[in-house]
Coordinates of C-alpha atoms in Angstrom, one line a residue:
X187 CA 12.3 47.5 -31.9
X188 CA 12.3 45.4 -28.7
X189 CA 12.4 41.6 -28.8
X190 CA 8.8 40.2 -28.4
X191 CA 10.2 37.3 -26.1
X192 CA 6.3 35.6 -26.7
X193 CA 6.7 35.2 -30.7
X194 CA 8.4 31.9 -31.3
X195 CA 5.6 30.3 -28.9
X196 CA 3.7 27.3 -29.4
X197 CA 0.1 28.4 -30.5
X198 CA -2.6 27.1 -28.9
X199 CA -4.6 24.4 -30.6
X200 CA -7.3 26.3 -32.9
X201 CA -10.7 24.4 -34.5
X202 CA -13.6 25.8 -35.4
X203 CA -17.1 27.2 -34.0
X204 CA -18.3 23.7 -32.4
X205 CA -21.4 22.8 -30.8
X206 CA -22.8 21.9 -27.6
X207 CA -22.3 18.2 -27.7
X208 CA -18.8 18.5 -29.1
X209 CA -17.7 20.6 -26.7
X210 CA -18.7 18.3 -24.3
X211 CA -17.2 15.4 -26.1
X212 CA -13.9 16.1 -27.3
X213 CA -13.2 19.8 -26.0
X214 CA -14.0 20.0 -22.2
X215 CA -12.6 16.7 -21.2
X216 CA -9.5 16.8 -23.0
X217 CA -8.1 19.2 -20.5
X218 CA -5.9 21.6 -23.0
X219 CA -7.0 25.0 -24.5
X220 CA -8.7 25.6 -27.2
X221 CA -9.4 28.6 -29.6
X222 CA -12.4 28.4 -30.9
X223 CA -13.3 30.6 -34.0
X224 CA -15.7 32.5 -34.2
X225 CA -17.7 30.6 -31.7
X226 CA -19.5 34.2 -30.9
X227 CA -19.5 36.0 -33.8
X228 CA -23.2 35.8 -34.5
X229 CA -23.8 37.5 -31.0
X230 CA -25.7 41.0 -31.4
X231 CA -22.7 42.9 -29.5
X232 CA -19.9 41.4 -31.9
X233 CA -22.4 42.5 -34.4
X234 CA -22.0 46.1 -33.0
X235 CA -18.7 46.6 -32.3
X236 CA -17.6 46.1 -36.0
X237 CA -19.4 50.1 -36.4
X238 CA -16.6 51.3 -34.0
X239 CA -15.3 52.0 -30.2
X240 CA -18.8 54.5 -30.0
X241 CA -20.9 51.7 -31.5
X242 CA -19.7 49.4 -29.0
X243 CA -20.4 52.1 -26.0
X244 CA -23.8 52.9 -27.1
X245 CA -24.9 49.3 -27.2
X246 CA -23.6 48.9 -24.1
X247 CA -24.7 51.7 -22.4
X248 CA -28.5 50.3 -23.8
X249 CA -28.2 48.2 -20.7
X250 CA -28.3 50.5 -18.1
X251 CA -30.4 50.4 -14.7
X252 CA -28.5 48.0 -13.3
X253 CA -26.0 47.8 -10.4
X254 CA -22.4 50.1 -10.7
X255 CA -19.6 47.6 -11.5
X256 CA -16.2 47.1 -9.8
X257 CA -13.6 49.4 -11.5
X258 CA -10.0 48.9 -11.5
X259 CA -8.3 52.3 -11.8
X260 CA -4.4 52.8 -12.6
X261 CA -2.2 55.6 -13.0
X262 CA -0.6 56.2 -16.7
X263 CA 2.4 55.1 -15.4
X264 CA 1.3 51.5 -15.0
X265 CA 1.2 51.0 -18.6
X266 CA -1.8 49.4 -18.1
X267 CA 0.0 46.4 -16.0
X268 CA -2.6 45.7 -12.9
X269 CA -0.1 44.4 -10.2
X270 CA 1.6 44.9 -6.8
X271 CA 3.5 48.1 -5.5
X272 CA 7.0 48.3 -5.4
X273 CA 7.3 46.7 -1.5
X274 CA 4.2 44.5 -2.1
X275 CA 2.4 46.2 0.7
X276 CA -0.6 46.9 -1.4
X277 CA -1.0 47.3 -5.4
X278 CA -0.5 49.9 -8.2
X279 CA -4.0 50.7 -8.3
X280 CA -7.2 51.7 -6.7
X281 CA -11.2 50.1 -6.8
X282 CA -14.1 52.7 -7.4
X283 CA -17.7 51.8 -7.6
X284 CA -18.6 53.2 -11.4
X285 CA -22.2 53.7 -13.3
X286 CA -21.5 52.1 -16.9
X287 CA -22.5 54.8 -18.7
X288 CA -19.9 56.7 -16.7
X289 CA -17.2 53.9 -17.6
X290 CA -18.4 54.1 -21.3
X291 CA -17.8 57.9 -21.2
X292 CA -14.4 58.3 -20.0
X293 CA -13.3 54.6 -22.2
X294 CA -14.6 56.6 -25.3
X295 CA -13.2 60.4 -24.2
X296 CA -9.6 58.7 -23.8
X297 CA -10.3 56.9 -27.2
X298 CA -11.4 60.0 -29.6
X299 CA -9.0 62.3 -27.8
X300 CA -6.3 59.9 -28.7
X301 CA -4.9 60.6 -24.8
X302 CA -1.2 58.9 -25.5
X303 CA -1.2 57.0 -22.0
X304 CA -4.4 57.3 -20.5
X305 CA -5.7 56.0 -16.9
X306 CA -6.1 52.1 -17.1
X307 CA -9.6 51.1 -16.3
X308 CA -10.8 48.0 -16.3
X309 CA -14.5 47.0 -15.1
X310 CA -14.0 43.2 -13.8
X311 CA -16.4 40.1 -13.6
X312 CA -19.1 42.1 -14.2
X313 CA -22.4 39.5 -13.8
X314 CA -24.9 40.0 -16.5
X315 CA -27.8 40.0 -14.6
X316 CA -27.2 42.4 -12.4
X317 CA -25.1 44.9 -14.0
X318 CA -26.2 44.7 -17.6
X319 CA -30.0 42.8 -17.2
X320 CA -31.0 41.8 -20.6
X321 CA -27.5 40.9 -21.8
X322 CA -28.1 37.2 -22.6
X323 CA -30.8 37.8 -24.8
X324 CA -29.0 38.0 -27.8
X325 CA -25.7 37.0 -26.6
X326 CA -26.2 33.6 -25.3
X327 CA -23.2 30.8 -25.5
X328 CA -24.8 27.9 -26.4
X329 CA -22.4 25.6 -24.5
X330 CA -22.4 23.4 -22.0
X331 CA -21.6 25.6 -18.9
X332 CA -24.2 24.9 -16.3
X333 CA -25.9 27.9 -14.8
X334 CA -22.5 29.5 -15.0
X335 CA -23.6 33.5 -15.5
X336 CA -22.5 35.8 -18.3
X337 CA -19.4 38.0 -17.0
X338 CA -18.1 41.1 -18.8
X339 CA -14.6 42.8 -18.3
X340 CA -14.8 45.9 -19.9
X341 CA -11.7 48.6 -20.2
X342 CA -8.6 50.2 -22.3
X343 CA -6.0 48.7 -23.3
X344 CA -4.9 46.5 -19.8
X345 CA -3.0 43.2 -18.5
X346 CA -4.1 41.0 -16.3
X347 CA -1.2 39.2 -14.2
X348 CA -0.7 35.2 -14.6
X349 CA -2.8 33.5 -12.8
X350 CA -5.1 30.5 -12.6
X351 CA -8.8 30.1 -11.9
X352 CA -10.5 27.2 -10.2
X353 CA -13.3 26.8 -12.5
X354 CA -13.1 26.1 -16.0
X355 CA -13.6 29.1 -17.9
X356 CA -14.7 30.0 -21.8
X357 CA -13.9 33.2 -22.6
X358 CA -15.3 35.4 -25.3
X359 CA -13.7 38.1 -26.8
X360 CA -16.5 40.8 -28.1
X361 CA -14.7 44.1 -29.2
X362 CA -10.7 44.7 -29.4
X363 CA -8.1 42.1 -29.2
X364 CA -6.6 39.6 -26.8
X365 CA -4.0 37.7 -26.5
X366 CA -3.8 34.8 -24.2
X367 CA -0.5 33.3 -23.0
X368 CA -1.1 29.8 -21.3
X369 CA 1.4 27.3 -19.0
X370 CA 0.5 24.3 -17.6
X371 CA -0.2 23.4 -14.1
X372 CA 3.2 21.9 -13.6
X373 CA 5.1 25.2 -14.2
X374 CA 3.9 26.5 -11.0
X375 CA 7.2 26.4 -9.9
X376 CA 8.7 28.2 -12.8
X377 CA 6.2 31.5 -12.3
X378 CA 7.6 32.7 -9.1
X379 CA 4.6 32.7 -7.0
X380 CA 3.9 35.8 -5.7
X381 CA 1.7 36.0 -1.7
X382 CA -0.9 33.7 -1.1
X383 CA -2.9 35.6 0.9
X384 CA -2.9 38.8 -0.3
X385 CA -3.9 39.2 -4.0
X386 CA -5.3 41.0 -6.0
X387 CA -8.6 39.6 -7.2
X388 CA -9.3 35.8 -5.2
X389 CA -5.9 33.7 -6.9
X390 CA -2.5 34.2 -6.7
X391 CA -0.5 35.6 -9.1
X392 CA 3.4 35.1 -10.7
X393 CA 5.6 38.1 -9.9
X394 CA 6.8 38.0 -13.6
X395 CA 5.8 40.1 -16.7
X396 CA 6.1 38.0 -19.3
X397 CA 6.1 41.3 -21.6
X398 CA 9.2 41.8 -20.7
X399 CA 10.6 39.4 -18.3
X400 CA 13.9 39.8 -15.3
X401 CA 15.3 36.2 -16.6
X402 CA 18.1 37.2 -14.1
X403 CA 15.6 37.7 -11.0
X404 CA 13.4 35.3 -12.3
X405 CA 15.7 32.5 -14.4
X406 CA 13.6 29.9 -14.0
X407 CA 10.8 31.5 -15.6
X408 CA 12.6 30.6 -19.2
X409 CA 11.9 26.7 -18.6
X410 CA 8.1 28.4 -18.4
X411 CA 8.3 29.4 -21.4
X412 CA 9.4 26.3 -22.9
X413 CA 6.1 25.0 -21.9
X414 CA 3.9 28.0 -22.5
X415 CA 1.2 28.5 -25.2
X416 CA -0.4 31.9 -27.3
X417 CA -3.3 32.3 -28.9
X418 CA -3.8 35.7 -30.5
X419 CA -8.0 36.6 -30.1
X420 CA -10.5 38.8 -32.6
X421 CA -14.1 39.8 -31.8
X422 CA -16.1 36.6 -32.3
X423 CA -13.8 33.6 -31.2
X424 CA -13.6 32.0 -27.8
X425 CA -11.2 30.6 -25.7
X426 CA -11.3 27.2 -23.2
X427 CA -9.2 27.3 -20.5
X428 CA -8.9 24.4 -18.1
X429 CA -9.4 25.0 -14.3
X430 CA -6.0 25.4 -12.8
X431 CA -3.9 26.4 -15.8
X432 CA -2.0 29.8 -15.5
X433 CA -3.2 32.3 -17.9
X434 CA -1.6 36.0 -18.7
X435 CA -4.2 38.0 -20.5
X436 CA -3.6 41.3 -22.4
X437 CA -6.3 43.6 -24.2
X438 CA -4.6 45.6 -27.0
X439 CA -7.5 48.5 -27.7
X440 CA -8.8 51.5 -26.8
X441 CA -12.1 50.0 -25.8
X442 CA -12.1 45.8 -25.4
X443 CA -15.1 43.7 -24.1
X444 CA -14.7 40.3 -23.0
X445 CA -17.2 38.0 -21.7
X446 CA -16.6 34.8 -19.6
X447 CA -18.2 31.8 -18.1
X448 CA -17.0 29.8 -15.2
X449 CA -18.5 26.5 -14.4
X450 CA -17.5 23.5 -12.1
X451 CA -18.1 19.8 -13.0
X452 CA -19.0 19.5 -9.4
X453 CA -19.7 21.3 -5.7
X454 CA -16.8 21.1 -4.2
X455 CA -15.1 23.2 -1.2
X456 CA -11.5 24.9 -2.6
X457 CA -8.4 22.9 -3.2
X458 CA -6.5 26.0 -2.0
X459 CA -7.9 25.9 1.5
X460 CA -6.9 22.7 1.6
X461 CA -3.2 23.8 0.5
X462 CA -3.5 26.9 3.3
X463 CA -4.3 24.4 5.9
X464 CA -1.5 21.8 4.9
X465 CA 0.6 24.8 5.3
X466 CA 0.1 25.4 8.6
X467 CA 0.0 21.4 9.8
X468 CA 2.4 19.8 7.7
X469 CA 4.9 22.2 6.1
X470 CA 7.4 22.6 8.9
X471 CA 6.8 19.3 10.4
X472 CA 10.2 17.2 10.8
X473 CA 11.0 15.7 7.6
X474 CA 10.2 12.0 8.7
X475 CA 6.5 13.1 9.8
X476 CA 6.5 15.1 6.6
X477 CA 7.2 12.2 4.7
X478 CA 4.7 9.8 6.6
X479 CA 2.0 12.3 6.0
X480 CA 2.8 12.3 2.0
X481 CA 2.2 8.7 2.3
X482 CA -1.4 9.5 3.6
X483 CA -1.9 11.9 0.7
X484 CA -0.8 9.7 -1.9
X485 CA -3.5 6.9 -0.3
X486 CA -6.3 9.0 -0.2
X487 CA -5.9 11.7 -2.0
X488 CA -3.7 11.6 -4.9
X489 CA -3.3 8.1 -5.5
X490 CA -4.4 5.8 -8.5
X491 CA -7.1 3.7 -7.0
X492 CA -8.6 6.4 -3.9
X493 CA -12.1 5.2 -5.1
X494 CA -11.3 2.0 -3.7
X495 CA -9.6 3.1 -0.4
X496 CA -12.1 1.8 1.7
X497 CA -13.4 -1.3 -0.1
X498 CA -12.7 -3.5 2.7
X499 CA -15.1 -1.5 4.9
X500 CA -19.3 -2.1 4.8
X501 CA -20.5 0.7 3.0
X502 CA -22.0 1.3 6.5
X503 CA -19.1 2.1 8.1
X504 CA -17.4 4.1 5.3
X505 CA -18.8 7.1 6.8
X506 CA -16.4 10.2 5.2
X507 CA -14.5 7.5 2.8
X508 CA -18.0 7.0 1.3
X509 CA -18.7 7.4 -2.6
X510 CA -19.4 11.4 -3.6
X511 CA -22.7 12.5 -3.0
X512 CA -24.0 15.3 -1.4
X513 CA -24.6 13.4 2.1
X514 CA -20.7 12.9 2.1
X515 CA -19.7 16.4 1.3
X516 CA -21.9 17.6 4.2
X517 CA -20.7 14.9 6.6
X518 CA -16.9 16.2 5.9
X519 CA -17.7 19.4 6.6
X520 CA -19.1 18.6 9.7
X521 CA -16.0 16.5 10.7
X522 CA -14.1 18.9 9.5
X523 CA -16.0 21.9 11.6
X524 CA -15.6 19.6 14.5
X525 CA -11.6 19.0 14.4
X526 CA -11.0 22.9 13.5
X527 CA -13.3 23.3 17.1
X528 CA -10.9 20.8 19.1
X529 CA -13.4 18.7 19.3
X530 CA -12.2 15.4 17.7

């Protein structure tokens, strides 16, 4: 039997169901994961999926009429692993455009025929509304996420490279299992990185499988590990995951149904295009320049007191240094607009 090099993990911290206000209170800000059991288990799809793979299908197939979601199609031969082609000139799999009902009927035709290695398919960030409309009726997540829409990820048995989200994200496992392995922000380093700019659904991803990870092309990726956490994931419980932590997730079934939310505390434009455009000013800028700039960053940007950077300045003439509010997010993007135009 192969060496599962994910068992002697730490476990992810686990409490029970909790309401709104506690979430809010001691879950959200604490910036960890979180399992929370059976935080969904009283939703009318977890309800149906303990009658089978069909049940499932048939109560989701009940919410058809809306739009064809994004499929994810794989050979057998990707073992259900989503990722790059052998030169990373594209990726080991294809996107169709796919009526649920259809989706339903090849998940279940791959299930009952017991099909050793089927096709992977995996329908992804599907929105409620306008692929399943009527969804949140009975399966509603009474938590604090904003106006953060329902989003089902419905396939086979699939894995979903490392990678991090911007958002915070609570995600709910309805039918099959999941497992969710977790590292820190500060391993970024340690997950080999694969291209920024061409990935394979918005982030980047970490070259490694962790199922079965090349310690001597990647060697690094064991101090990852030291870090990392599991949490192993049943119909009815929930996981938080902070914005910006790496997350590998793998479904185990024939048919699994996940649904997530992803919120934001606040508008804001993306860190990473920040990162993109410090790339091409500041990276391979002479190493004294490099290291006045890092000075700038740590003043405004990164550093302990940045609320107070401009405190010796009228609140008049604070202009884009100015508190957060929506004026001063729409004045920076002006400036901004006007320096990428040459014009400041």
């Amino acid at each position: 039997m192969a060496h599962d090099p994910l068992v002697n993990l730490d476990r992810v911290v686990e409490r029970p169901a909790v309401d709104p206000d506690t979430f809010a209170r001691e879950v959200a800000p604490d910036y960890r994961p979180v399992v929370l059991r059976g935080q969904v288990r009283h939703w009318a799809a977890v309800q149906a999926g303990r009658g089978g793979d069909r049940a499932m299908a048939e109560y989701l197939a009940g919410f058809g009429g809306g739009r064809p979601l994004d499929v994810m199609i794989g050979a057998p031969e990707i073992e259900g692993r989503f990722f790059y082609n052998s030169d990373l000139s594209g990726f080991n799999f294809h996107r169709q455009q796919v009526p649920l009902g259809q989706l339903l009927g090849e998940l279940l035709r791959f299930a009952e025929q017991d099909v050793a290695q089927p096709h992977a398919l995996y329908a992804n960030a599907a929105t409620a509304p306008e692929h399943l409309p009527g969804w949140d009726r009975d399966n509603a997540l009474n938590l604090p996420t904003g106006d953060a829409p329902a989003r089902l990820w419905i396939g086979n048995a699939t894995r979903v490279a490392t990678h991090y989200d911007q958002s915070s994200n609570i995600a709910c496992v309805v039918h099959g299992r999941r497992r969710f392995l977790l590292f820190p922000p500060d391993q970024l380093a340690n997950l080999y990185i694969g291209p920024l700019d061409q990935t394979m659904a918005g982030p980047p991803s970490s070259m490694v499988d962790p199922d079965a990870p090349d310690l001597t092309r990647y060697p690094r990726f064991k101090e990852a590990l030291r870090h990392a956490q599991v949490a192993e994931l049943e119909p009815g419980d929930a996981i938080f995951v902070p914005a910006i932590w790496w997350h590998h997730v793998r479904a185990f079934d024939r048919l699994n149904v996940l649904v997530n939310y992803w919120w934001s505390t606040e508008a804001t434009t993306s860190p990473f295009g920040a990162l993109v455009h410090a790339l091409m000013s500041i990276r391979d800028l002479p190493a004294p320049e490099k290291a006045a700039w890092r000075a700038w960053f740590d003043h405004y940007v990164f550093g302990d007191d940045t609320g107070n950077v401009a405190a010796h300045l009228p609140d008049s003439a604070r202009g884009i240094l100015g508190s957060a509010s929506r004026q001063r997010t729409e004045r920076l993007r002006a400036f901004l607009i006007r320096m990428l135009g040459g014009q400041v």
